[in-house]
Amino acid sequence: MALATLANREVHVDEEGFMTEYDEWDEEMAAALAANIGIELTDAHWKAINFLREDYKENDVTPTLRRVTNTGGIPTKELFALFPKKPAKKMAYIAGVPKPAGCV
Amino acid sequence: MKRLLVLGAGTAGTMVVNKLRPRLDDAEWKITIVDQEPTHHYQPGYLFLPFGDYRPEEVVKPKKKFIPDGVELVMAEIDRVDPAENRVFLADGTELEFDQLVIATGTTPRPDETPGMAEDEWRKSVHEFYTFEGATALGEKLAAWEGGRLVVHITEMPIKCPVAPLEFTFLADDFFKKKGMRDQVEITYVTPLDGAFTKPVASKHLGDMLSERKVVVEPDFMIERVDNESKTIVSFDEREVPFDLLVTVPLNMGADFVARSGLGDELNFVPVDQGTLLSTAHDNIFAVGDASNIPASKAGSVAHFAVEIFTDNFLEHIAGRPMTGAFDGHANCFVESGDGKGMLIDFNYTTEPLPGKYPLPGVGPFSLLKETEMNHYGKLAFRWMYWNLLLPGKELPLPALMSMVGKEQEEVAQ
């Protein structure tokens, strides 16, 4: 576990830079994290990020792309437009929740 | 009289009843297992059917043969579970009550979930090898195929036996070489993952094996649809991969009754504690094998190791004691690599597949993450072990929990 400085504060991150403490995250940090990967946040991005935050809080698991589409109501196509190439990973990174388990 | 009801007489369900029947008092516990299919398929054998290496009768046997005396086998379709009333409704109207329920109904390929997949070109230029019919049809196709663009494709994770599409690719390369037509076939491996496999060390080894075989990898590809007219697969971010022969691994989902019963996640897998396999929602419902949502490979070896831990836990659970065993996600898979060779990988929730040696008293050691003939014979020998030792619930000389003995830590070159 390492420390990184985001929006002028020290936060805990894993080796890939994903925040590891749910409560250290705030909206300013989301903007900083997004900027790190070349994304400027719009309302559409926020809808996805807020869904990830709430769903993670409830279930303790980062939602899959399928869940963001089915339960969060955001079409997969739109998620690819908002978070190009790797939406599941990028959304989790910005929302300060663990990297999706992907699979095994 | 109490009842243990097991849904699904596949690999996991069959092992559960074979392990538990001798350990539960006949006078106290009735065991019933429900399934709608009369035959048990040795699914690892499907991989070889497309290349004509197995005869169909080597991979199919009657289920009844593997259900022990003292266990009632009910052949019926499951309609739904009522977890509040501890009752299962069968499609024919029968109701079965339970004290403890084990869901072991696995996962199935759902080509109809991807637009265009199961349409005009299905079983013509669009194939799969995860069903007996599919693997057989693909065998007929390959025997007559004159070459072109072969695309091996994974729709979405998780899938049953996550190494199988890689094995298929290695075996296809070998098959075309032996037919003297490898230069007439272009092979592309299309995956939603960011590399050949999920874990870094194995992904690098397997990725190198693909490039040695001149297979192009198309990573991060999330399929939106199959275009039957232009014969291309199209991703959500509008990339297109053309094919003459598409061998896809369709979306995998758990049984529909799981969804109807309100017991599943988005893909109808049952959320459970990953150490005990007990449902997170119900204290008398377990899910074993591919049916659960544990973050492990959906594979027979995982089911086997998990059932070993589950058996002792279950006895503690029904005695009202806390369950003391914790499954670690252990998987142990032979990976066919073509030309009579294979590799072995051994891993769990937290330790990725590593190189080294896998010790096995009397037989081994097998080499980990390395192509050897010994590993190929291990894979072939496993079919005998499956029918004769594993399904009947006999002891295998394999520890249920993963061991670090023989494994080498290795840095991945970035």
Short mmCIF file of N, CA and C in Angstrom, two decimals, chain A residues 10-96:
data_model
loop_
_atom_site.label_atom_id
_atom_site.label_comp_id
_atom_site.label_asym_id
_atom_site.label_seq_id
_atom_site.Cartn_x
_atom_site.Cartn_y
_atom_site.Cartn_z
N GLU A 10 -2.93 13.73 1.07
CA GLU A 10 -2.35 12.39 0.97
C GLU A 10 -3.45 11.34 1.09
N VAL A 11 -3.45 10.38 0.15
CA VAL A 11 -4.45 9.31 0.22
C VAL A 11 -3.75 7.96 -0.01
N HIS A 12 -4.41 6.91 0.43
CA HIS A 12 -3.88 5.55 0.25
C HIS A 12 -4.27 5.01 -1.12
N VAL A 13 -3.30 4.44 -1.83
CA VAL A 13 -3.57 3.85 -3.14
C VAL A 13 -2.87 2.49 -3.26
N ASP A 14 -3.36 1.66 -4.20
CA ASP A 14 -2.67 0.39 -4.45
C ASP A 14 -1.59 0.60 -5.50
N GLU A 15 -0.94 -0.50 -5.93
CA GLU A 15 0.20 -0.35 -6.84
C GLU A 15 -0.19 0.23 -8.20
N GLU A 16 -1.48 0.14 -8.54
CA GLU A 16 -1.90 0.72 -9.81
C GLU A 16 -2.53 2.10 -9.65
N GLY A 17 -2.52 2.61 -8.43
CA GLY A 17 -3.04 3.95 -8.21
C GLY A 17 -4.52 4.02 -7.85
N PHE A 18 -5.16 2.85 -7.67
CA PHE A 18 -6.57 2.85 -7.23
C PHE A 18 -6.63 3.20 -5.75
N MET A 19 -7.52 4.12 -5.38
CA MET A 19 -7.66 4.48 -3.97
C MET A 19 -8.16 3.28 -3.19
N THR A 20 -7.65 3.11 -1.98
CA THR A 20 -8.02 1.91 -1.20
C THR A 20 -8.90 2.24 0.00
N GLU A 21 -9.05 3.53 0.32
CA GLU A 21 -9.90 3.90 1.46
C GLU A 21 -11.12 4.66 0.93
N TYR A 22 -12.27 4.00 0.98
CA TYR A 22 -13.51 4.56 0.44
C TYR A 22 -13.76 5.99 0.94
N ASP A 23 -13.52 6.21 2.23
CA ASP A 23 -13.88 7.50 2.83
C ASP A 23 -12.87 8.61 2.58
N GLU A 24 -11.73 8.29 2.01
CA GLU A 24 -10.76 9.36 1.70
C GLU A 24 -11.14 10.12 0.43
N TRP A 25 -12.04 9.54 -0.33
CA TRP A 25 -12.41 10.10 -1.64
C TRP A 25 -13.36 11.29 -1.49
N ASP A 26 -13.19 12.30 -2.33
CA ASP A 26 -14.24 13.31 -2.46
C ASP A 26 -14.29 13.79 -3.91
N GLU A 27 -15.18 14.71 -4.21
CA GLU A 27 -15.42 15.09 -5.61
C GLU A 27 -14.21 15.78 -6.24
N GLU A 28 -13.49 16.52 -5.42
CA GLU A 28 -12.30 17.18 -5.95
C GLU A 28 -11.26 16.14 -6.40
N MET A 29 -11.16 15.07 -5.58
CA MET A 29 -10.21 14.01 -5.94
C MET A 29 -10.64 13.30 -7.22
N ALA A 30 -11.95 13.13 -7.37
CA ALA A 30 -12.44 12.49 -8.59
C ALA A 30 -11.97 13.28 -9.81
N ALA A 31 -12.06 14.59 -9.72
CA ALA A 31 -11.63 15.43 -10.85
C ALA A 31 -10.13 15.25 -11.11
N ALA A 32 -9.36 15.17 -10.00
CA ALA A 32 -7.91 14.99 -10.15
C ALA A 32 -7.59 13.61 -10.75
N LEU A 33 -8.29 12.58 -10.27
CA LEU A 33 -8.07 11.23 -10.80
C LEU A 33 -8.44 11.18 -12.29
N ALA A 34 -9.55 11.82 -12.63
CA ALA A 34 -10.00 11.84 -14.03
C ALA A 34 -8.95 12.52 -14.90
N ALA A 35 -8.43 13.64 -14.39
CA ALA A 35 -7.41 14.38 -15.16
C ALA A 35 -6.18 13.51 -15.40
N ASN A 36 -5.82 12.67 -14.39
CA ASN A 36 -4.67 11.76 -14.55
C ASN A 36 -4.80 10.86 -15.77
N ILE A 37 -6.05 10.51 -16.11
CA ILE A 37 -6.23 9.61 -17.26
C ILE A 37 -6.89 10.34 -18.43
N GLY A 38 -6.77 11.65 -18.42
CA GLY A 38 -7.19 12.43 -19.59
C GLY A 38 -8.69 12.56 -19.77
N ILE A 39 -9.43 12.54 -18.65
CA ILE A 39 -10.89 12.67 -18.77
C ILE A 39 -11.34 13.92 -18.04
N GLU A 40 -12.20 14.70 -18.69
CA GLU A 40 -12.79 15.85 -18.03
C GLU A 40 -14.22 15.49 -17.67
N LEU A 41 -14.57 15.62 -16.40
CA LEU A 41 -15.85 15.08 -15.94
C LEU A 41 -17.04 15.97 -16.33
N THR A 42 -18.06 15.33 -16.91
CA THR A 42 -19.32 16.01 -17.24
C THR A 42 -20.42 15.37 -16.38
N ASP A 43 -21.63 15.90 -16.50
CA ASP A 43 -22.75 15.32 -15.74
C ASP A 43 -22.93 13.83 -16.04
N ALA A 44 -22.73 13.49 -17.31
CA ALA A 44 -22.90 12.08 -17.70
C ALA A 44 -21.88 11.20 -16.99
N HIS A 45 -20.63 11.71 -16.86
CA HIS A 45 -19.62 10.94 -16.11
C HIS A 45 -20.06 10.79 -14.65
N TRP A 46 -20.57 11.88 -14.10
CA TRP A 46 -20.94 11.86 -12.68
C TRP A 46 -22.04 10.86 -12.39
N LYS A 47 -22.95 10.70 -13.35
CA LYS A 47 -24.04 9.74 -13.14
C LYS A 47 -23.45 8.35 -12.91
N ALA A 48 -22.46 8.00 -13.74
CA ALA A 48 -21.83 6.68 -13.60
C ALA A 48 -21.03 6.61 -12.29
N ILE A 49 -20.27 7.65 -11.99
CA ILE A 49 -19.42 7.62 -10.80
C ILE A 49 -20.28 7.53 -9.53
N ASN A 50 -21.36 8.31 -9.50
CA ASN A 50 -22.23 8.25 -8.33
C ASN A 50 -22.85 6.86 -8.17
N PHE A 51 -23.20 6.24 -9.30
CA PHE A 51 -23.75 4.88 -9.20
C PHE A 51 -22.71 3.93 -8.61
N LEU A 52 -21.47 4.04 -9.08
CA LEU A 52 -20.41 3.15 -8.56
C LEU A 52 -20.23 3.34 -7.05
N ARG A 53 -20.21 4.63 -6.63
CA ARG A 53 -20.02 4.92 -5.20
C ARG A 53 -21.14 4.29 -4.37
N GLU A 54 -22.38 4.51 -4.81
CA GLU A 54 -23.52 4.02 -4.02
C GLU A 54 -23.58 2.50 -4.03
N ASP A 55 -23.37 1.93 -5.22
CA ASP A 55 -23.49 0.48 -5.33
C ASP A 55 -22.39 -0.22 -4.53
N TYR A 56 -21.19 0.36 -4.56
CA TYR A 56 -20.10 -0.24 -3.80
C TYR A 56 -20.40 -0.17 -2.30
N LYS A 57 -20.94 0.97 -1.87
CA LYS A 57 -21.24 1.16 -0.45
C LYS A 57 -22.24 0.10 0.02
N GLU A 58 -23.21 -0.19 -0.86
CA GLU A 58 -24.25 -1.14 -0.50
C GLU A 58 -23.75 -2.59 -0.53
N ASN A 59 -22.97 -2.93 -1.55
CA ASN A 59 -22.65 -4.35 -1.76
C ASN A 59 -21.20 -4.74 -1.49
N ASP A 60 -20.34 -3.73 -1.25
CA ASP A 60 -18.95 -4.06 -0.96
C ASP A 60 -18.19 -4.65 -2.14
N VAL A 61 -18.75 -4.54 -3.33
CA VAL A 61 -18.10 -5.07 -4.53
C VAL A 61 -18.22 -4.00 -5.62
N THR A 62 -17.14 -3.78 -6.35
CA THR A 62 -17.22 -2.84 -7.47
C THR A 62 -18.14 -3.43 -8.55
N PRO A 63 -19.17 -2.68 -8.97
CA PRO A 63 -20.09 -3.26 -9.95
C PRO A 63 -19.42 -3.51 -11.30
N THR A 64 -19.89 -4.55 -11.97
CA THR A 64 -19.39 -4.86 -13.31
C THR A 64 -20.04 -3.89 -14.31
N LEU A 65 -19.46 -3.86 -15.51
CA LEU A 65 -20.02 -3.04 -16.58
C LEU A 65 -21.49 -3.40 -16.80
N ARG A 66 -21.75 -4.70 -16.79
CA ARG A 66 -23.12 -5.18 -16.99
C ARG A 66 -24.07 -4.63 -15.94
N ARG A 67 -23.58 -4.56 -14.69
CA ARG A 67 -24.43 -4.06 -13.61
C ARG A 67 -24.66 -2.55 -13.76
N VAL A 68 -23.62 -1.81 -14.18
CA VAL A 68 -23.79 -0.37 -14.37
C VAL A 68 -24.85 -0.13 -15.46
N THR A 69 -24.85 -1.00 -16.47
CA THR A 69 -25.85 -0.86 -17.53
C THR A 69 -27.23 -1.30 -17.05
N ASN A 70 -27.33 -2.51 -16.49
CA ASN A 70 -28.65 -3.05 -16.12
C ASN A 70 -29.28 -2.33 -14.94
N THR A 71 -28.49 -2.11 -13.89
CA THR A 71 -29.06 -1.54 -12.67
C THR A 71 -28.88 -0.01 -12.65
N GLY A 72 -27.73 0.46 -13.14
CA GLY A 72 -27.47 1.89 -13.15
C GLY A 72 -28.14 2.61 -14.32
N GLY A 73 -28.60 1.83 -15.30
CA GLY A 73 -29.36 2.41 -16.41
C GLY A 73 -28.54 3.22 -17.41
N ILE A 74 -27.24 2.95 -17.51
CA ILE A 74 -26.42 3.67 -18.49
C ILE A 74 -25.98 2.68 -19.58
N PRO A 75 -26.38 2.91 -20.84
CA PRO A 75 -26.03 1.94 -21.89
C PRO A 75 -24.52 1.72 -22.00
N THR A 76 -24.13 0.48 -22.27
CA THR A 76 -22.71 0.13 -22.37
C THR A 76 -22.01 1.00 -23.41
N LYS A 77 -22.72 1.26 -24.51
CA LYS A 77 -22.13 2.06 -25.58
C LYS A 77 -21.73 3.44 -25.05
N GLU A 78 -22.60 4.02 -24.22
CA GLU A 78 -22.32 5.34 -23.65
C GLU A 78 -21.11 5.27 -22.70
N LEU A 79 -21.03 4.19 -21.94
CA LEU A 79 -19.90 4.04 -21.01
C LEU A 79 -18.57 3.99 -21.78
N PHE A 80 -18.59 3.34 -22.94
CA PHE A 80 -17.38 3.30 -23.75
C PHE A 80 -17.04 4.67 -24.31
N ALA A 81 -18.06 5.49 -24.61
CA ALA A 81 -17.81 6.84 -25.11
C ALA A 81 -17.27 7.73 -23.99
N LEU A 82 -17.80 7.56 -22.78
CA LEU A 82 -17.39 8.41 -21.65
C LEU A 82 -16.01 8.04 -21.11
N PHE A 83 -15.76 6.74 -21.04
CA PHE A 83 -14.51 6.24 -20.45
C PHE A 83 -13.86 5.33 -21.48
N PRO A 84 -13.19 5.89 -22.48
CA PRO A 84 -12.77 5.12 -23.65
C PRO A 84 -11.90 3.90 -23.32
N LYS A 85 -12.07 2.86 -24.12
CA LYS A 85 -11.26 1.63 -24.09
C LYS A 85 -11.53 0.72 -22.91
N LYS A 86 -11.38 1.23 -21.67
CA LYS A 86 -11.52 0.35 -20.50
C LYS A 86 -12.47 0.99 -19.49
N PRO A 87 -13.76 1.06 -19.81
CA PRO A 87 -14.68 1.79 -18.93
C PRO A 87 -14.76 1.23 -17.51
N ALA A 88 -14.79 -0.09 -17.34
CA ALA A 88 -14.97 -0.65 -15.99
C ALA A 88 -13.83 -0.21 -15.08
N LYS A 89 -12.62 -0.31 -15.61
CA LYS A 89 -11.43 0.04 -14.85
C LYS A 89 -11.37 1.56 -14.61
N LYS A 90 -11.63 2.34 -15.65
CA LYS A 90 -11.52 3.80 -15.51
C LYS A 90 -12.56 4.38 -14.57
N MET A 91 -13.79 3.86 -14.65
CA MET A 91 -14.84 4.35 -13.74
C MET A 91 -14.46 4.09 -12.31
N ALA A 92 -13.96 2.86 -12.04
CA ALA A 92 -13.59 2.49 -10.67
C ALA A 92 -12.45 3.38 -10.17
N TYR A 93 -11.50 3.65 -11.06
CA TYR A 93 -10.36 4.48 -10.69
C TYR A 93 -10.82 5.87 -10.26
N ILE A 94 -11.73 6.46 -11.04
CA ILE A 94 -12.18 7.81 -10.73
C ILE A 94 -13.09 7.82 -9.51
N ALA A 95 -13.89 6.75 -9.35
CA ALA A 95 -14.86 6.72 -8.25
C ALA A 95 -14.22 6.31 -6.91
N GLY A 96 -12.93 6.01 -6.93
CA GLY A 96 -12.25 5.67 -5.67
C GLY A 96 -12.71 4.35 -5.07
#
